[in-house]
PDB file of C-alpha atoms in Angstrom:
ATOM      1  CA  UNK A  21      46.256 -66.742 132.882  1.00  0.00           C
ATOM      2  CA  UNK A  22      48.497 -67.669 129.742  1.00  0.00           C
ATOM      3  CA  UNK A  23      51.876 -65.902 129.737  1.00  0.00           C
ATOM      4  CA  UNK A  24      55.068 -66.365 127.380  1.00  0.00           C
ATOM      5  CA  UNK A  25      58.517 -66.115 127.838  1.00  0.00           C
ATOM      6  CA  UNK A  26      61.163 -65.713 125.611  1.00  0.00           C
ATOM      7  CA  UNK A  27      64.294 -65.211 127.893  1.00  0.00           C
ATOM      8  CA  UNK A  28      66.828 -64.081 125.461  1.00  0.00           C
ATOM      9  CA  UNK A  29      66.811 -60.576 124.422  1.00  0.00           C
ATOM     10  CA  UNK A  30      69.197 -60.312 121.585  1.00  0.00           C
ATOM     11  CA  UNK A  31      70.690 -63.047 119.398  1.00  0.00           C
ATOM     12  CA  UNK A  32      74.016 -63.132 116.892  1.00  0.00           C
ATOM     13  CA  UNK A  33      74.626 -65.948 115.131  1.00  0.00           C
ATOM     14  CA  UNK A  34      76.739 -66.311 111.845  1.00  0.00           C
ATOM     15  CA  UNK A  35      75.607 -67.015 108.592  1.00  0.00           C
ATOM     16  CA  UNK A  36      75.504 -70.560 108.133  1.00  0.00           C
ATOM     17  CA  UNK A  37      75.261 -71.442 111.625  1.00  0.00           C
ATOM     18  CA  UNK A  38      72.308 -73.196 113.103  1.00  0.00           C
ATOM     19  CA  UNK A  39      69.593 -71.268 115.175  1.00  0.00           C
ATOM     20  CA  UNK A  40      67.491 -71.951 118.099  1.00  0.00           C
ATOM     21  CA  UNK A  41      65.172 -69.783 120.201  1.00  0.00           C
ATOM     22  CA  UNK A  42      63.944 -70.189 123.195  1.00  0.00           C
ATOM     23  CA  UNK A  43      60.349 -69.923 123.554  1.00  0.00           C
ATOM     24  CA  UNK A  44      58.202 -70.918 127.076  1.00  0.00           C
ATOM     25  CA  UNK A  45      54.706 -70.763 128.032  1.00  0.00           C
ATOM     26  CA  UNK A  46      52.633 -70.908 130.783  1.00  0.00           C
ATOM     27  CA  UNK A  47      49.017 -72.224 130.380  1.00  0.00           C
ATOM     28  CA  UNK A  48      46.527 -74.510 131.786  1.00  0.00           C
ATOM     29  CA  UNK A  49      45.886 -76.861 128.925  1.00  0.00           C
ATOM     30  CA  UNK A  50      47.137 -77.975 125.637  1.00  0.00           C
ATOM     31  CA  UNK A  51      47.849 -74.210 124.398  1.00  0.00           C
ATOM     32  CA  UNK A  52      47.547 -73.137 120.217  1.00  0.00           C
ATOM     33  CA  UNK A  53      51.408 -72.134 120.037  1.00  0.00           C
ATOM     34  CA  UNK A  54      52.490 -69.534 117.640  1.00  0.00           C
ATOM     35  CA  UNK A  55      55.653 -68.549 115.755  1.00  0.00           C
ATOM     36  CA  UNK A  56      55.684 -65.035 114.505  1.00  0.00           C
ATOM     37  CA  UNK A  57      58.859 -62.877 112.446  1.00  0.00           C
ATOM     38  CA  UNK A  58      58.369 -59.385 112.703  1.00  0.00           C
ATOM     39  CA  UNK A  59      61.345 -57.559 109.761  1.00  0.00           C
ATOM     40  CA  UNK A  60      62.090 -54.380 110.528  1.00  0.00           C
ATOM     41  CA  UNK A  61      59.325 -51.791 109.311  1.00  0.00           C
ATOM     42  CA  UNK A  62      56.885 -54.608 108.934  1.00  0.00           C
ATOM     43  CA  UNK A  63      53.900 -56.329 110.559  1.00  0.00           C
ATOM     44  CA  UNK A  64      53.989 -59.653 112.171  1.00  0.00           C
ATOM     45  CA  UNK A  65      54.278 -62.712 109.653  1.00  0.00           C
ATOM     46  CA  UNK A  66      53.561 -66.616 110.560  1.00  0.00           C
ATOM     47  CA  UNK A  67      56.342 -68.622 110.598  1.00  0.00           C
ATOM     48  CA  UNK A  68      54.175 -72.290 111.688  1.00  0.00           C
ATOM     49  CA  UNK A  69      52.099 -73.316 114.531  1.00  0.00           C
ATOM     50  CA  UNK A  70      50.791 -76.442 116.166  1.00  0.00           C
ATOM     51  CA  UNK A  71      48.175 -77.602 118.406  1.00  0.00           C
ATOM     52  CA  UNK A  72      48.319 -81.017 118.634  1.00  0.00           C
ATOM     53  CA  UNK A  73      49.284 -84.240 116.556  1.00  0.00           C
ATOM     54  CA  UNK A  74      53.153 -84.587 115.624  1.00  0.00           C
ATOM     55  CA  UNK A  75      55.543 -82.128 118.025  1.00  0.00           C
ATOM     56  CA  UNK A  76      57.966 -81.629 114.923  1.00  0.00           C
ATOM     57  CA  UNK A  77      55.931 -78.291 112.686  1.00  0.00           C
ATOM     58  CA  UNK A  78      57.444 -77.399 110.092  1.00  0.00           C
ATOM     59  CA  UNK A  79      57.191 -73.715 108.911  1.00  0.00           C
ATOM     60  CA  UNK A  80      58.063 -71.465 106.271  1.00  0.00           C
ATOM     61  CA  UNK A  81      61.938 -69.721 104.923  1.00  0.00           C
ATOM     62  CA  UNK A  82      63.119 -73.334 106.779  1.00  0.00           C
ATOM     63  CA  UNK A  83      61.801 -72.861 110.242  1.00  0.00           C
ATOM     64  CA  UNK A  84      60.780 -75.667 112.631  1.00  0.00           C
ATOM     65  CA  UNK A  85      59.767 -76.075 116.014  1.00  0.00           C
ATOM     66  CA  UNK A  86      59.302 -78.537 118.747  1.00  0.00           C
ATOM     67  CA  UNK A  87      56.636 -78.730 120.864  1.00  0.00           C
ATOM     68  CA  UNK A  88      57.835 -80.282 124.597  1.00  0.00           C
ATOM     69  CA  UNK A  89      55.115 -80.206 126.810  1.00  0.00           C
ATOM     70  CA  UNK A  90      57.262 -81.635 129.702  1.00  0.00           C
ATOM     71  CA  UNK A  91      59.300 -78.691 129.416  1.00  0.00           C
ATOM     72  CA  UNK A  92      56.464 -76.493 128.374  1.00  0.00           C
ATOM     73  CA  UNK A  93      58.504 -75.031 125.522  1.00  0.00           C
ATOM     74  CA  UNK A  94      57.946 -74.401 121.794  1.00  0.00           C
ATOM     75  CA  UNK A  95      61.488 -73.753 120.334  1.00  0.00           C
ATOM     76  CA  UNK A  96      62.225 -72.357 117.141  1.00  0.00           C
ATOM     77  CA  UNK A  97      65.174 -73.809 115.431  1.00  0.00           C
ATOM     78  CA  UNK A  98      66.905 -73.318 111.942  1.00  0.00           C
ATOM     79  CA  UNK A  99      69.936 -75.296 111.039  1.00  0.00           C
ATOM     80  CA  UNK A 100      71.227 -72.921 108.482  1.00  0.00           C
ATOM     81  CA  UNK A 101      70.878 -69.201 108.818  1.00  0.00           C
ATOM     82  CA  UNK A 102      70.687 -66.689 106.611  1.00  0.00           C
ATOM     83  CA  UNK A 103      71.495 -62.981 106.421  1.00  0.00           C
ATOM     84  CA  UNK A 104      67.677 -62.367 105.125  1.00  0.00           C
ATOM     85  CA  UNK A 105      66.577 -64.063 108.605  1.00  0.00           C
ATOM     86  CA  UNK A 106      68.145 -61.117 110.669  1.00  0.00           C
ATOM     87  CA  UNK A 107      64.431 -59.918 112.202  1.00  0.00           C
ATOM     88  CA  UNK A 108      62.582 -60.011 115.344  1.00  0.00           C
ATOM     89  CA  UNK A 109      60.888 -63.227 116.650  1.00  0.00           C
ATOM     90  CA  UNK A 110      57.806 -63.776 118.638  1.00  0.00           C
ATOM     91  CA  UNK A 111      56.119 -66.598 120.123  1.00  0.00           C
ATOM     92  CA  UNK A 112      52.342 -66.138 120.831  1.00  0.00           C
ATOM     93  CA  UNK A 113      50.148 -68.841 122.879  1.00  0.00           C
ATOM     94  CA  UNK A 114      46.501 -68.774 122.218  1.00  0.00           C
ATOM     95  CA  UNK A 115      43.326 -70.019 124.305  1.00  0.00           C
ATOM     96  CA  UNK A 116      41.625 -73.288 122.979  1.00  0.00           C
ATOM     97  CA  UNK A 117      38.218 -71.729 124.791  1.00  0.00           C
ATOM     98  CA  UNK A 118      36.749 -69.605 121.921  1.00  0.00           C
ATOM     99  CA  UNK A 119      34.673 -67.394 124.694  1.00  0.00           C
ATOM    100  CA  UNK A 120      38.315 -65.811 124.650  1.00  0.00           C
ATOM    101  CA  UNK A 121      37.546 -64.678 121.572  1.00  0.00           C
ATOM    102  CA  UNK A 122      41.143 -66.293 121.033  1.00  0.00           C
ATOM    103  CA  UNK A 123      42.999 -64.139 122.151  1.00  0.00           C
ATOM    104  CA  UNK A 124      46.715 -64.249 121.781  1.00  0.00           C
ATOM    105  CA  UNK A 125      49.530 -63.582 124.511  1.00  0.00           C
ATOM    106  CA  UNK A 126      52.904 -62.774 123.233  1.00  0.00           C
ATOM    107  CA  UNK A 127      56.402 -62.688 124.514  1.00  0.00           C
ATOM    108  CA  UNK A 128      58.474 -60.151 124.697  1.00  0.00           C
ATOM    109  CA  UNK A 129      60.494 -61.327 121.510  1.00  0.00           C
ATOM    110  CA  UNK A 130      64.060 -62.593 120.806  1.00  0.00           C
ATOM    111  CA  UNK A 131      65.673 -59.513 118.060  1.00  0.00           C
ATOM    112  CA  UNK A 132      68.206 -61.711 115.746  1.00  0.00           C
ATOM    113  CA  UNK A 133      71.251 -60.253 114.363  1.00  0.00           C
ATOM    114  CA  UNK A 134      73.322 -61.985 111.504  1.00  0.00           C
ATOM    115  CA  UNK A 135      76.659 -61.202 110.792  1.00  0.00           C
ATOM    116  CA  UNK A 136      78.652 -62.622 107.782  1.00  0.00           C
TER     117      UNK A 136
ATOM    118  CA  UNK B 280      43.418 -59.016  98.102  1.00  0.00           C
ATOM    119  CA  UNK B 281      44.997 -56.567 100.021  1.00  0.00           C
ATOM    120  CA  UNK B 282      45.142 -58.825 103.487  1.00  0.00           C
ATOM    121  CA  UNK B 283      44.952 -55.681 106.456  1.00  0.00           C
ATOM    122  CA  UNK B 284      45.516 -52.411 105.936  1.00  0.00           C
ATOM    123  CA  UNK B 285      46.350 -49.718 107.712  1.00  0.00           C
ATOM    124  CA  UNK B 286      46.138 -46.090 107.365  1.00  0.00           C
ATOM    125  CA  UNK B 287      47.878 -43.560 108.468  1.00  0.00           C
ATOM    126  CA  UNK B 288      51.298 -45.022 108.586  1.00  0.00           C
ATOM    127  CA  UNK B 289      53.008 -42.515 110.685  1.00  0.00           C
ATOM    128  CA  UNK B 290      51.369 -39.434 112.806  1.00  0.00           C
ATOM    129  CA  UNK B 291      52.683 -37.082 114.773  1.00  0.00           C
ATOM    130  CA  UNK B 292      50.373 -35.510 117.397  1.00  0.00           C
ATOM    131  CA  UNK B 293      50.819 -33.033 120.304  1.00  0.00           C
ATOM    132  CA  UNK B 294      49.423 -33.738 123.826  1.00  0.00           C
ATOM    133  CA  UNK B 295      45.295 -33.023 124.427  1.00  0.00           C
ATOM    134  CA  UNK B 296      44.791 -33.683 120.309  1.00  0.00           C
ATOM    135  CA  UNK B 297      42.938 -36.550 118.997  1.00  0.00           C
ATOM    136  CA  UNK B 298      42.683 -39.006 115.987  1.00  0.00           C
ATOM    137  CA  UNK B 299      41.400 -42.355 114.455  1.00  0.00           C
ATOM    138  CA  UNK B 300      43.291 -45.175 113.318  1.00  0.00           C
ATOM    139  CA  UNK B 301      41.606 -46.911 110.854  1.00  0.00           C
ATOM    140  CA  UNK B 302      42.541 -51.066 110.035  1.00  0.00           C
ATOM    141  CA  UNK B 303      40.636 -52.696 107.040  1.00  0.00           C
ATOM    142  CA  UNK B 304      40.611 -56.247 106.129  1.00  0.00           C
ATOM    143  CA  UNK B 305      39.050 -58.275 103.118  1.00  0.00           C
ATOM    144  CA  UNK B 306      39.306 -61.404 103.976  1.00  0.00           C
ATOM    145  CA  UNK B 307      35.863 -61.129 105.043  1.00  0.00           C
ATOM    146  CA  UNK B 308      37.405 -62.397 109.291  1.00  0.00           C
ATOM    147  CA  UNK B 309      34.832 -62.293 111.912  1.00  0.00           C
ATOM    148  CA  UNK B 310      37.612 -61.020 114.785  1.00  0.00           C
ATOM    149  CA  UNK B 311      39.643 -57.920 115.010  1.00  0.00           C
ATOM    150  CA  UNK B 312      42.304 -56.884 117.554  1.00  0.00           C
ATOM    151  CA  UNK B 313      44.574 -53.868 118.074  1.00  0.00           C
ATOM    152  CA  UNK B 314      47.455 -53.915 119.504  1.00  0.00           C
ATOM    153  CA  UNK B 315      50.270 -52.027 120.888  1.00  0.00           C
ATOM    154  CA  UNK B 316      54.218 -52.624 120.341  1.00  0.00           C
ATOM    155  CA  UNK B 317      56.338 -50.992 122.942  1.00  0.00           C
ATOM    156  CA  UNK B 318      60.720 -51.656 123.502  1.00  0.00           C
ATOM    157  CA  UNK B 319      61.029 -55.097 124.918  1.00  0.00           C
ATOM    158  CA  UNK B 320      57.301 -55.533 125.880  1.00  0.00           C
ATOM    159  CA  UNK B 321      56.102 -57.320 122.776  1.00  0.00           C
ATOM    160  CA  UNK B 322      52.413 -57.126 121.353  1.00  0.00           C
ATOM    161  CA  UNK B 323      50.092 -56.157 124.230  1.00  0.00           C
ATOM    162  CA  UNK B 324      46.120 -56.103 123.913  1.00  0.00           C
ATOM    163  CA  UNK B 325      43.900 -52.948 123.087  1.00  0.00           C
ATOM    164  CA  UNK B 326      40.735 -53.853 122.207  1.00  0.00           C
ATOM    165  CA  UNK B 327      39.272 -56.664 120.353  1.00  0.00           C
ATOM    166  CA  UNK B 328      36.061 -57.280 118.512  1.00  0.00           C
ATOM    167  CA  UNK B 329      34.513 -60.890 118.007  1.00  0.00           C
ATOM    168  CA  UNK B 330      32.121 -59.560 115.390  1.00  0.00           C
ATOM    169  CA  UNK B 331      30.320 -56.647 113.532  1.00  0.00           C
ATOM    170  CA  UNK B 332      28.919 -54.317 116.623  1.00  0.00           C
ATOM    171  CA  UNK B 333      31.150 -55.720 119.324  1.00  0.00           C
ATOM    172  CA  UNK B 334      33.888 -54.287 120.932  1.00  0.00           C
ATOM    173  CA  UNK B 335      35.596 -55.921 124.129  1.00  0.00           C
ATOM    174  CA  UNK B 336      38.650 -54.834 126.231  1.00  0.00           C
ATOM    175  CA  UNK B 337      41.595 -56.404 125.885  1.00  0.00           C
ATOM    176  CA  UNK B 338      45.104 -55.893 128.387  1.00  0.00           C
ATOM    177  CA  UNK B 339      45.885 -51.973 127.947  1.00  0.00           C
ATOM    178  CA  UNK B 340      42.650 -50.089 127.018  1.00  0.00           C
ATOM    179  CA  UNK B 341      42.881 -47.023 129.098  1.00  0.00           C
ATOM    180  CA  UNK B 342      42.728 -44.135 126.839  1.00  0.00           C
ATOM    181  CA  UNK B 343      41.453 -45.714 123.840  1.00  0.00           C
ATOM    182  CA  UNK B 344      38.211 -46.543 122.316  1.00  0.00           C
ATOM    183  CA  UNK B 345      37.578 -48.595 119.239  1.00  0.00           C
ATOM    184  CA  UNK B 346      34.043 -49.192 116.885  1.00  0.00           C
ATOM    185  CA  UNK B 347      33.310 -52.167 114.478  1.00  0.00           C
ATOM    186  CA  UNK B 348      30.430 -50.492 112.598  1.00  0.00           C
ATOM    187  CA  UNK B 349      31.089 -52.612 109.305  1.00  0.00           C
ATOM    188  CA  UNK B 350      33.124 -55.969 109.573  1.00  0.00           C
ATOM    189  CA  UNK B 351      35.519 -55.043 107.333  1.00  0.00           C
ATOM    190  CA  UNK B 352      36.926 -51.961 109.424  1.00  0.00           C
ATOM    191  CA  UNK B 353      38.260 -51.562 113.088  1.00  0.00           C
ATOM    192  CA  UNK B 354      38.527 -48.314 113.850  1.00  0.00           C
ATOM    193  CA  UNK B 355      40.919 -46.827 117.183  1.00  0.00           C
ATOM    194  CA  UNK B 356      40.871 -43.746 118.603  1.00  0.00           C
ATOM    195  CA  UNK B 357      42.326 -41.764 120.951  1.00  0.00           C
ATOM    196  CA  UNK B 358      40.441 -39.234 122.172  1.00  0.00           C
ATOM    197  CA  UNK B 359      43.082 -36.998 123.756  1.00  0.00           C
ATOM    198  CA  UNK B 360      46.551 -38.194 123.367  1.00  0.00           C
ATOM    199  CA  UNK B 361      49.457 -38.477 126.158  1.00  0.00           C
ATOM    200  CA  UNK B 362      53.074 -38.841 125.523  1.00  0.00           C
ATOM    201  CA  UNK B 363      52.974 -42.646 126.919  1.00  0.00           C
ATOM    202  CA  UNK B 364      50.744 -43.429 124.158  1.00  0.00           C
ATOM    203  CA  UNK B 365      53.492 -42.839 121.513  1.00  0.00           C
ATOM    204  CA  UNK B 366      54.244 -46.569 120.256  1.00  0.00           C
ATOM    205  CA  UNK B 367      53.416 -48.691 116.883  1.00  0.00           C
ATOM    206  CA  UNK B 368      50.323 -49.701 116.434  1.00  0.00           C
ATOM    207  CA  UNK B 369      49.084 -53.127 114.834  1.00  0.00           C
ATOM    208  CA  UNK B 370      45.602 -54.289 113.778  1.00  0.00           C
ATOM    209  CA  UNK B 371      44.909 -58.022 113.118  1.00  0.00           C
ATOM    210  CA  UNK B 372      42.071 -60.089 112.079  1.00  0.00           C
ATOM    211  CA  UNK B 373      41.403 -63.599 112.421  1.00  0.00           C
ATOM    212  CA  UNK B 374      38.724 -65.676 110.962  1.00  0.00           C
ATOM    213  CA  UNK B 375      36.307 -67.992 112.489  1.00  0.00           C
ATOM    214  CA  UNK B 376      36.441 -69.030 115.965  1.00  0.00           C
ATOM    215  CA  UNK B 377      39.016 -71.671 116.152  1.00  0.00           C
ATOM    216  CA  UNK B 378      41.896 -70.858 117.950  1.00  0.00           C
ATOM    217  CA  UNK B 379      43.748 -72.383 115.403  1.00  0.00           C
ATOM    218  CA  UNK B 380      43.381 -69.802 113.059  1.00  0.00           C
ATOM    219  CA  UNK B 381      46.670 -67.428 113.237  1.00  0.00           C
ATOM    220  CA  UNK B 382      45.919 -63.609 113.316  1.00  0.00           C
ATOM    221  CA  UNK B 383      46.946 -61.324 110.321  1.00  0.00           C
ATOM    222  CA  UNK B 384      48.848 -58.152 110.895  1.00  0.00           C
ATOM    223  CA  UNK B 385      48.970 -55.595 108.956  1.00  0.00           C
ATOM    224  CA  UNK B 386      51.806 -53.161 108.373  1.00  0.00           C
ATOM    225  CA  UNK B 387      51.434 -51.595 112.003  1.00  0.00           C
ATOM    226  CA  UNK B 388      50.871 -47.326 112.701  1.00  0.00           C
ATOM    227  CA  UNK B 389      54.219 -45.080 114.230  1.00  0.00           C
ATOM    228  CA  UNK B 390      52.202 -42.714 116.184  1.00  0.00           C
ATOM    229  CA  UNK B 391      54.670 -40.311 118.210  1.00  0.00           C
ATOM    230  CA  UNK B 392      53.014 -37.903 121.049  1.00  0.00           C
ATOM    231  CA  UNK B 393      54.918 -34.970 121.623  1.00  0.00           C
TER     232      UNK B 393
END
């Protein structure tokens, strides 16, 4: 079974600073790996994803992420933060078999706070 | 296009009473999920549906039951409501079968069970 773990809670960082969260999954193949940002009030929102073919993705508002599969970890990074980012992250890894009807599995999610 | 909708945005409800969540999508996606958002337990699993007709389980469906009579709505209900199902609720859709695809969210349901 595919699991996800995001093992920090809670994140403050300072505007300006850079970002990283952690982000690793557990799965028996190359996974679909998933970077969502959940604002407060709001649905879920794509930040990038990969599958296969370079292990840099860029994303969207400045986000990238690096697929290690040595490590099994898809880490979300940002080397400038801004207040706007303060929000809740999740990483999601998907099924390549579509008789999962691709089904996601999240982690628990990493809140980020922002301070100025 | 409106992406996924959801309606009603909050409800209150008392123990033993019922209602229907309703998602809607026009993005014309063959695959709809709900799922559940609970205090540091993420996005869990309701019930998903790979199609028009279908329904499947997904992690958490005790107490729940969902229908996909047209493909553009997923509908959830809970038939008689307990205090542990007070969370916020999201519907998603996806299209095609690749797992490539990312899921859309809509704005997610506040459902509180007194």
């Amino acid at each position: 079974a595919q699991s996800v773990t995001q093992p920090d809670i809670h994140i403050t960082v300072s505007e300006g600073a850079s970002l990283e969260l952690r982000c690793n999954y557990s799965y028996g193949a190359t996974p679909y790996l998933f970077w969502y940002v959940q604002s407060p009030g709001q649905g879920l929102q794509l930040l990038l994803k990969y599958f296969s073919g370079d292990t840099l993705v860029q994303g969207i508002k400045g986000f990238e992420a690096e697929f290690k599969r040595s490590q099994s970890s898809f880490n979300l990074r940002k080397p400038s933060v801004h207040w706007s980012d303060a929000a809740e992250y999740f990483c999601a890894v998907g099924a390549i078999n579509t008789g999962t009807a691709s089904k996601l599995t999240f982690g628990t999610g990493t809140r980020l706070q922002v301070t100025l | 296009n409106a992406g996924v909708t959801q309606t009603p945005k909050f409800r209150v409800l008392k123990t033993g009473q019922s209602m229907t969540l309703l998602c809607a999508q026009d993005m014309n996606h063959e695959y709809m999920y709900w799922y559940r958002q609970d205090p540091g337990m993420g996005l869990r699993l309701i019930h998903y549906s790979v199609g028009e007709g279908t329904t499947a389980k997904g992690e958490v469906p005790d107490g729940y039951n969902v229908s996909r009579l047209k493909k553009q709505n997923f509908l959830l209900g809970l038939e008689s409501a307990a205090p542990s199902q007070t969370s916020v609720y999201f519907c998603a859709s996806k299209p095609g079968t690749s797992g490539y695809n990312e899921q859309f969210f809509g704005p997610g349901t506040r459902l509180t069970v007194l």
